[in-house]
Short mmCIF file of C-alpha atoms in Angstrom, two decimals:
data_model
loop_
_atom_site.label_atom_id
_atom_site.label_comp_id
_atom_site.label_asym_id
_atom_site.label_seq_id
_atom_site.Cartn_x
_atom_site.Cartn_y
_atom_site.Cartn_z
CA UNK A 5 -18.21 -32.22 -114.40
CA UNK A 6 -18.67 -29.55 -117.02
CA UNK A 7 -21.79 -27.59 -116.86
CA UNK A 8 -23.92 -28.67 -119.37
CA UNK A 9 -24.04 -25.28 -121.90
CA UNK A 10 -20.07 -25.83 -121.37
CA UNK A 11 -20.11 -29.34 -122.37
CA UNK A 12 -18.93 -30.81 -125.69
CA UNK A 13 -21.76 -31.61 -128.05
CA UNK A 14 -23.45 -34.58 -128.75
CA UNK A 15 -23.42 -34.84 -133.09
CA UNK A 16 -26.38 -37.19 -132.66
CA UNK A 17 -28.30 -36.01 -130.31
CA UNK A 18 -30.73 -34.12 -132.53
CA UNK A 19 -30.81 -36.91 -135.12
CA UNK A 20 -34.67 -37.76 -135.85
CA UNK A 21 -33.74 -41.47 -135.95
CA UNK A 22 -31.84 -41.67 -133.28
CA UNK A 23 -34.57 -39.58 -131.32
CA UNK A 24 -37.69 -42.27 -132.52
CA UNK A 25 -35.59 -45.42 -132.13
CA UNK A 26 -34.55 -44.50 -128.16
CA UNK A 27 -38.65 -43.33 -127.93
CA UNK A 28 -40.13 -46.65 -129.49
CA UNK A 29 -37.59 -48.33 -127.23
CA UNK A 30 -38.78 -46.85 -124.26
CA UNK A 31 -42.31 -47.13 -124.90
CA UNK A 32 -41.77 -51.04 -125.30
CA UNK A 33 -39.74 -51.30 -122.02
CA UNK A 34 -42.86 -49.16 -120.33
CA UNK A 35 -45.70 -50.95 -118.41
CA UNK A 36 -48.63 -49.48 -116.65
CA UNK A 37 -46.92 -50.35 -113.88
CA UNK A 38 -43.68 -48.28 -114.06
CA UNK A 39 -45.39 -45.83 -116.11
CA UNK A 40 -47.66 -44.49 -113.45
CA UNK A 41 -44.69 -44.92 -110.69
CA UNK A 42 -42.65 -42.58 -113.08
CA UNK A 43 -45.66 -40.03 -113.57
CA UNK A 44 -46.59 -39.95 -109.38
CA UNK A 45 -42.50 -39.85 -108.80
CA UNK A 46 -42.38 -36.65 -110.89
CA UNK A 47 -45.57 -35.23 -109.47
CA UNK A 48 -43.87 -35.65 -105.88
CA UNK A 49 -40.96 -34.20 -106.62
CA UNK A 50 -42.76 -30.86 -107.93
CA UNK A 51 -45.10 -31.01 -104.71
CA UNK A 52 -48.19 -32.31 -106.30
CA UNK A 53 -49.01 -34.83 -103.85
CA UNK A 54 -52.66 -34.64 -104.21
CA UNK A 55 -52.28 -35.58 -108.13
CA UNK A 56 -49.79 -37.92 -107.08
CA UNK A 57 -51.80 -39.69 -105.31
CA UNK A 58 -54.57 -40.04 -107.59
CA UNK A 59 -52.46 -41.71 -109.80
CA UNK A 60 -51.27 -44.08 -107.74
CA UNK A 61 -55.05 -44.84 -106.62
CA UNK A 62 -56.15 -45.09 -110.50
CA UNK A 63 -52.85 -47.83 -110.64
CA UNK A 64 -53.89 -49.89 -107.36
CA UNK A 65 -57.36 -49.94 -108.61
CA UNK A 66 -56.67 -51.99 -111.74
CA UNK A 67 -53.86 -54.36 -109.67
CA UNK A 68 -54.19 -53.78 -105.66
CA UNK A 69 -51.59 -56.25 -105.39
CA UNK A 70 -48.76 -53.47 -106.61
CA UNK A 71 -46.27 -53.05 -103.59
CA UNK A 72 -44.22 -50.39 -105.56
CA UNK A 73 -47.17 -47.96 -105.74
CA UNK A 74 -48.83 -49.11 -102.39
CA UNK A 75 -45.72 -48.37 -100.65
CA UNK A 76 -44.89 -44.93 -102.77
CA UNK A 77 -48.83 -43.72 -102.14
CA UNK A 78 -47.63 -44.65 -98.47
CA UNK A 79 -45.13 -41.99 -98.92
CA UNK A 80 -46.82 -39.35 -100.87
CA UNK A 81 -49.29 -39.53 -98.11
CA UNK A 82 -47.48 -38.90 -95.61
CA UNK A 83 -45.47 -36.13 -97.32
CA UNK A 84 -49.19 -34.48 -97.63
CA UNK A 85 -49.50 -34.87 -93.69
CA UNK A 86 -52.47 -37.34 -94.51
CA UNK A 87 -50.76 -39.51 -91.91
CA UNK A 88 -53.63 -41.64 -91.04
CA UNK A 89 -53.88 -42.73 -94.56
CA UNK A 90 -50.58 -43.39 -95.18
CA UNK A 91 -50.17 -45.81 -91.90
CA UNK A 92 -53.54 -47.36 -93.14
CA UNK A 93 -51.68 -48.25 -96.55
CA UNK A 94 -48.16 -49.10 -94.43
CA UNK A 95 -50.46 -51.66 -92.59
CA UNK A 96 -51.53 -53.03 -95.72
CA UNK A 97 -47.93 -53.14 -97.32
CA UNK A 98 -46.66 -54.71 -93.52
CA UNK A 99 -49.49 -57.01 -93.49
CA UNK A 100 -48.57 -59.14 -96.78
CA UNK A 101 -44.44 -58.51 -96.02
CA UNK A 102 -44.01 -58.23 -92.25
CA UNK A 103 -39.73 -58.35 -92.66
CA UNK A 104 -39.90 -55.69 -95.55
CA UNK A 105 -37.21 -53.10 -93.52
CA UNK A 106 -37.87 -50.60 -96.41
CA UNK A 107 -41.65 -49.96 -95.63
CA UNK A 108 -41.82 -50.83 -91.74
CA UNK A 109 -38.89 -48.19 -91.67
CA UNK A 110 -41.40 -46.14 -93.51
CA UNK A 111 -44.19 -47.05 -90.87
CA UNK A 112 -41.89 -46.05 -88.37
CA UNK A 113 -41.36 -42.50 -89.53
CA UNK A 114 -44.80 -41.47 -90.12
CA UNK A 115 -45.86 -42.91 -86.83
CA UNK A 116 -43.21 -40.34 -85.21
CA UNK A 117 -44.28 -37.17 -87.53
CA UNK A 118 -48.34 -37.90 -86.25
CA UNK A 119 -46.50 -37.57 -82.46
CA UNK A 120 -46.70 -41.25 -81.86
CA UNK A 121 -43.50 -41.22 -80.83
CA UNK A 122 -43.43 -44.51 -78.30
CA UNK A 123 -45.03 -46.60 -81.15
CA UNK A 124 -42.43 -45.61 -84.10
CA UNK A 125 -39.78 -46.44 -81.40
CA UNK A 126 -40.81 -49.99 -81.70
CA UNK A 127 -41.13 -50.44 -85.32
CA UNK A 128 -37.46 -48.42 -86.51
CA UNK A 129 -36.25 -50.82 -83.61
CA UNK A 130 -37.66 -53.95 -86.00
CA UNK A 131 -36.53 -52.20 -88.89
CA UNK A 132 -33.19 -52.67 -87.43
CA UNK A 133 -32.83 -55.53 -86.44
CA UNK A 134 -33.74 -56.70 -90.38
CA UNK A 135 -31.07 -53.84 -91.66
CA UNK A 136 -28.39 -52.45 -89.28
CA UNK A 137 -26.72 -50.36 -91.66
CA UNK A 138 -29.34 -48.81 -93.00
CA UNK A 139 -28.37 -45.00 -91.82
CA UNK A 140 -31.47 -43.64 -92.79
CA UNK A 141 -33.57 -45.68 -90.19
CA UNK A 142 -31.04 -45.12 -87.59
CA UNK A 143 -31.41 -41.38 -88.32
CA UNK A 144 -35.31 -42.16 -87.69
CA UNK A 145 -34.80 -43.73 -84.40
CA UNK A 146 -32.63 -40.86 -83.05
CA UNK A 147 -35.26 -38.28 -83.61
CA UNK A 148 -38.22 -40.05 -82.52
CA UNK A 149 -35.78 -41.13 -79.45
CA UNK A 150 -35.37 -37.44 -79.09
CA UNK A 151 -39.09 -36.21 -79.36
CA UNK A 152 -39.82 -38.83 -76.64
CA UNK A 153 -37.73 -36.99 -74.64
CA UNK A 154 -34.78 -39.74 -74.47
CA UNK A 155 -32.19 -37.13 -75.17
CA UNK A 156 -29.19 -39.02 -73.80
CA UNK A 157 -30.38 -41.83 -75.93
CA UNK A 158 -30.54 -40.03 -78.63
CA UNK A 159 -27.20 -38.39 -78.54
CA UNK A 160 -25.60 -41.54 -78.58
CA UNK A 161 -27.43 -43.08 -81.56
CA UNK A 162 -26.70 -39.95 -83.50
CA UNK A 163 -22.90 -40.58 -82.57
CA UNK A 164 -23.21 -44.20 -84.19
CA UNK A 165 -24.21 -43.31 -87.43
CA UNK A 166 -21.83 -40.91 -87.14
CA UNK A 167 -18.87 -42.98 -86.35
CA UNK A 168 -20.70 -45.02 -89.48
CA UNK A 169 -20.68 -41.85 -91.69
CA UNK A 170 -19.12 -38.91 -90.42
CA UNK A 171 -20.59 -37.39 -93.60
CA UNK A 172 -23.89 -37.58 -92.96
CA UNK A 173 -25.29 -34.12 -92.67
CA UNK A 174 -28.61 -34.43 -90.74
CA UNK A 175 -27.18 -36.80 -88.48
CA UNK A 176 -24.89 -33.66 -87.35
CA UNK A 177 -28.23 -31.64 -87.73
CA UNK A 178 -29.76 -33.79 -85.17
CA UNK A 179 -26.85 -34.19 -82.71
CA UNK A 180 -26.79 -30.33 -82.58
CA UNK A 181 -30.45 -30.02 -82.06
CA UNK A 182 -30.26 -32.21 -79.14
CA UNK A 183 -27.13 -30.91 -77.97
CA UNK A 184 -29.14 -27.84 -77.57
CA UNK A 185 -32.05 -28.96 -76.16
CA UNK A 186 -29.45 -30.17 -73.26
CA UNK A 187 -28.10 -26.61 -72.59
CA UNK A 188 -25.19 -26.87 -75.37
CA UNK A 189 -26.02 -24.85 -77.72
CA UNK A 190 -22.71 -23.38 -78.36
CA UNK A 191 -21.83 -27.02 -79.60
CA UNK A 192 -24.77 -26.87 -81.80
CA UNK A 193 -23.42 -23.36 -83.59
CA UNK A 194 -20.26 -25.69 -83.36
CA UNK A 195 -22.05 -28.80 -85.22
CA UNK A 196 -24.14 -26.91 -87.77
CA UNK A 197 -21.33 -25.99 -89.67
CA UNK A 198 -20.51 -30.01 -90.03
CA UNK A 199 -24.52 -30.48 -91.30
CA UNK A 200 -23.74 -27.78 -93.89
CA UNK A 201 -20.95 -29.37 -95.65
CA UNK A 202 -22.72 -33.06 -95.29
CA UNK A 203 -25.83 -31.27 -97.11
CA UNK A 204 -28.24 -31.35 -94.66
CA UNK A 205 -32.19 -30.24 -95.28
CA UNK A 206 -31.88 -26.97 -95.76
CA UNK A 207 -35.35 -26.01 -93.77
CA UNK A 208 -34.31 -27.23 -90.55
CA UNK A 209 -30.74 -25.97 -90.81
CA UNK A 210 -32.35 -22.60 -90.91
CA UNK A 211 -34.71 -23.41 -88.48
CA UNK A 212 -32.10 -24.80 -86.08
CA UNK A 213 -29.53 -21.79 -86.57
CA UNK A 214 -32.36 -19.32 -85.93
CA UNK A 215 -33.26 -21.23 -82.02
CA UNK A 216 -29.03 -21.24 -81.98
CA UNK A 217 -29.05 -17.80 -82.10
CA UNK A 218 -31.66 -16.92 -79.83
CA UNK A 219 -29.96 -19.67 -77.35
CA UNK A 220 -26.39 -17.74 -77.79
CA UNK A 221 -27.88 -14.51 -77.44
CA UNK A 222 -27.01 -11.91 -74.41
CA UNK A 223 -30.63 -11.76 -72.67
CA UNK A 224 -31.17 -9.73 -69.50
CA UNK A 225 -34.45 -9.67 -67.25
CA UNK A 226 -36.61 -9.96 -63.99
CA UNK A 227 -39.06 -12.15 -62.10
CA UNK A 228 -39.99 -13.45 -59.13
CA UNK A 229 -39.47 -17.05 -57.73
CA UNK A 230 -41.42 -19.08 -54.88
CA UNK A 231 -40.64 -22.44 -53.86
CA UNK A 232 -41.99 -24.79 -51.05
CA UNK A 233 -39.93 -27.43 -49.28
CA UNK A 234 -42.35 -29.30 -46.58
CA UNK A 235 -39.87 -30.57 -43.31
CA UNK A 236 -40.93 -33.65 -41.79
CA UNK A 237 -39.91 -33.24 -37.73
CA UNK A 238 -39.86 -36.19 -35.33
CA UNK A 239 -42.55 -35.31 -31.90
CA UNK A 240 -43.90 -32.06 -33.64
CA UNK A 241 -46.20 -31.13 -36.23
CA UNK A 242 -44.35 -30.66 -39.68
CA UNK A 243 -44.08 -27.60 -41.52
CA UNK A 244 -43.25 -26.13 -45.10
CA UNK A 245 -40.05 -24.10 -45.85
CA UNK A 246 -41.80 -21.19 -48.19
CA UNK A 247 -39.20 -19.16 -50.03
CA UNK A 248 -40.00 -16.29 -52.18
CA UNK A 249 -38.64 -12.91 -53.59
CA UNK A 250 -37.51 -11.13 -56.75
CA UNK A 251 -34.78 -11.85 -59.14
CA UNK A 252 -32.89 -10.51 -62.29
CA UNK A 253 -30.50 -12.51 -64.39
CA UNK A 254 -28.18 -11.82 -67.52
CA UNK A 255 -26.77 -14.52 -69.30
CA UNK A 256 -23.99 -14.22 -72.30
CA UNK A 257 -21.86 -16.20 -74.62
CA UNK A 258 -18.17 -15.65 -74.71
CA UNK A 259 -16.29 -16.46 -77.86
CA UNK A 260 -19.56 -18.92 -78.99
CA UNK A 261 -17.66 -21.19 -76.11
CA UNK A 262 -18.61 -20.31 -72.54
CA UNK A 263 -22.25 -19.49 -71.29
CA UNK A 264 -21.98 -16.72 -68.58
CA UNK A 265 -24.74 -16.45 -66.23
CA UNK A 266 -25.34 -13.61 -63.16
CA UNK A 267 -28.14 -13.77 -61.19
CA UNK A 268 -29.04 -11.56 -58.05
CA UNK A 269 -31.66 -12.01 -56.00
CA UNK A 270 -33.55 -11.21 -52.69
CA UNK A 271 -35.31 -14.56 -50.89
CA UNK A 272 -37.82 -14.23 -48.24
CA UNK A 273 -37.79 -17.50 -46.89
CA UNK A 274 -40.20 -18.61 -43.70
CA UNK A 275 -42.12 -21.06 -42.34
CA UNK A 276 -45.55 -21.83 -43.07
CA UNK A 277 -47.16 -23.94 -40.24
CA UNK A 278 -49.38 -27.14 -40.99
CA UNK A 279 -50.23 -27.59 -36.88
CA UNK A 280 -51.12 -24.91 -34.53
CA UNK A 281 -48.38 -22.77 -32.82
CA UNK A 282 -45.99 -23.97 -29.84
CA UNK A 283 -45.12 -22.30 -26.95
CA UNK A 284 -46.79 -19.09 -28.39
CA UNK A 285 -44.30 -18.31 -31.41
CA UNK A 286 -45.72 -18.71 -35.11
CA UNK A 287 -42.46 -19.81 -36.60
CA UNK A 288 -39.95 -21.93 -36.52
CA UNK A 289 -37.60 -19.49 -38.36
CA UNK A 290 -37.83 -16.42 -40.84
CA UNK A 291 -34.96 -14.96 -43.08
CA UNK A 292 -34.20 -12.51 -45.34
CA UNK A 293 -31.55 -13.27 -48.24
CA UNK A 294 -29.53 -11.68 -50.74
CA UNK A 295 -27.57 -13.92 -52.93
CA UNK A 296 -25.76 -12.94 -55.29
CA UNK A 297 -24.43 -16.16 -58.09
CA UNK A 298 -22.54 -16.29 -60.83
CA UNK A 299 -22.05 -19.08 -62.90
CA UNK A 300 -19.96 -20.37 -66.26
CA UNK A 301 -20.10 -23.29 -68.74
CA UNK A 302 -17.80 -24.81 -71.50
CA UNK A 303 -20.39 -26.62 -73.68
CA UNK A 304 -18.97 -26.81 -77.07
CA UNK A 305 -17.03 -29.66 -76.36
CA UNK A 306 -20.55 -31.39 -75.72
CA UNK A 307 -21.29 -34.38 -74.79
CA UNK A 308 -18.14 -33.65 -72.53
CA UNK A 309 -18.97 -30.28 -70.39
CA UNK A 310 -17.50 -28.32 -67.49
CA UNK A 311 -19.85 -25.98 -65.67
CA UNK A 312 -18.62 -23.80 -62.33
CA UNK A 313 -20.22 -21.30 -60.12
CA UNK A 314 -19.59 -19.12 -57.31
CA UNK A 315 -22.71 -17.86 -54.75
CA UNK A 316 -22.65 -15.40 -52.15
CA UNK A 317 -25.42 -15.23 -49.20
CA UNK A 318 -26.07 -12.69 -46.64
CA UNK A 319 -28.54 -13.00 -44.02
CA UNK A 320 -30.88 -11.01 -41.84
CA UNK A 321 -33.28 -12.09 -39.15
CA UNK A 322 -37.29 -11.19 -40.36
CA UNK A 323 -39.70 -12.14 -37.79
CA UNK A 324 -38.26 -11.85 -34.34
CA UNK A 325 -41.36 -14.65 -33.03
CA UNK A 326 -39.15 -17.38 -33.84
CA UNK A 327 -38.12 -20.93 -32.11
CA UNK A 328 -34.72 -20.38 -34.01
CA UNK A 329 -33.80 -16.31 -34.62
CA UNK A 330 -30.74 -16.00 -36.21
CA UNK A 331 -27.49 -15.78 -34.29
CA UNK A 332 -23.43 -16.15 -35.33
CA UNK A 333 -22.72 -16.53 -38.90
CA UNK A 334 -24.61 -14.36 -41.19
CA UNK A 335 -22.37 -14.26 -44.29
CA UNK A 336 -21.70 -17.14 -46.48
CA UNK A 337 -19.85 -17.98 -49.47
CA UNK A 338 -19.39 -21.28 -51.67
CA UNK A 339 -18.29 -22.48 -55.26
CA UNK A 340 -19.13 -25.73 -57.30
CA UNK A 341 -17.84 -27.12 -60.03
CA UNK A 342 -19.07 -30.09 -62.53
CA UNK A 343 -17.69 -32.36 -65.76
#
């Protein structure tokens, strides 16, 4: 389509007549219904949801029985983060048309922005069932599904409206933020670039390319890590496993495909007694470990990933007051591998 400076001219489009005929026109076809719809529509769209909504008030105030402007003040509302207000006006709007999928998909969303998550589940799910194909709602469902925490869930309903619409932009926007939040972000880097060309919201494409980034990054550091694992023993008191000990990891991406991880550290790990002390020792065992692991996943092939690992342990005795001291093997080495 030509740009409009480029385009041909119109001969009549600066004819007075022509002008006043198309106005008086208009002005007839005008009600004070569509004309405040039309004035709060534009007032949205520049951001003015406070005057927005004031007009939409002013309307419901001479005819509260105006579903158009109920359910667009619904909207307005919420897009002002007045989210209490707007599900008090969806309530009104579902009360009087309980199978309307339009505004209960509507309820649905703004229940899920105010972090009630579990609720919105239940009303995109009736929603729905009244309108299968409506994308939008699906798209709905997948995110609340995801802020519940139902990522697997929510990977697969973003790969139905996919298979629906492979087009649709922030459905690949909200695979890849999921496929991230699942420890794939290299098929997230892989999946933006599908949001971009389906003209996804431009906000959270930036948003989600900057925590991409960060994900993908090369990171190196240090800690320390302590972990208890209680041991239930037949004829003796039990006891708890208490391992403990510095660390440092590095983790980089290769090629924006693999994710490699290192990680060395050194474990004290020894037994802390619940019952009092047999036969005079205070342990049942005490080691010192090194381990030394290094692991690799493929994750931009997501949801189908391959993850392996070698580790390497070595040994020493700590405490020689022990039940069990060490003795034989001191040296051990494994692999594992997942799809």
């Amino acid at each position: 389509m030509p740009l409009p400076a480029l385009a041909d001219p119109d001969p009549d489009a600066l004819s007075p007549s022509k002008t006043l005929e198309e106005k008086a026109a208009q002005e007839e076809s005008e009600t004070p219904a569509t004309s405040a719809l039309a004035e709060a529509r534009q007032l949205a769209d520049a951001k003015k949801f406070d005057a927005a909504a004031k007009v939409l008030r002013a309307r419901l105030a001479q005819d509260a029985s105006d579903a158009d402007a109920r359910s667009l003040l619904a909207r307005v509302l919420a897009w002002d983060r007045h989210y209490d207000q707007s599900i008090a006006e969806y309530r009104i709007l579902l009360a009087a048309h309980p199978d309307d999928s339009f505004d209960r998909a509507g309820y649905a969303r703004v229940l899920a922005w105010s972090g009630r998550s579990e609720a919105s589940l239940r009303e995109f799910r009736h929603a729905m069932r009244a309108d299968s194909t409506d994308l939008e709602s699906r798209l709905g469902y997948g995110r609340a599904l995801s802020w519940t925490g139902d990522l697997p869930a929510a990977s697969r309903e973003y790969r139905r409206i996919l298979r629906a619409n492979p087009a649709y932009g922030d459905a690949w926007l909200g695979y890849g933020t999921v496929a991230r939040w699942r420890g794939a972000p290299a098929a997230s880097d892989k999946f933006l670039a599908h949001a971009a060309s389906g003209h996804a919201d431009p906000e959270a494409m930036e948003e989600e390319r900057r925590a991409v980034a960060d994900a993908l990054a090369p990171s190196i550091g240090i800690g320390v890590t302590t972990a208890h694992e209680r041991q239930y023993v037949a004829a003796s008191p039990d006891f708890t496993i208490e391992s403990t000990g510095p660390f440092a990891q590095a983790r980089a991406t290769v090629a924006h495909a693999a994710t490699v991880t290192v990680r060395a550290s050194h474990i004290a790990q020894f037994e802390r007694r619940l019952g009092p002390p047999l036969l005079g020792t205070t342990l049942n065992y005490d080691l010192d470990m090194t381990v030394l692991r290094a692991d690799a996943a493929l994750t931009r092939g997501y949801p189908f990933l391959v993850a392996a690992g070698i580790e390497s342990r070595s040994l020493d005795a700590g405490s020689p007051n022990v039940i069990y001291p060490l003795r034989g093997d001191d040296q051990f080495f494994g692999w594992n591998a997942r799809a």
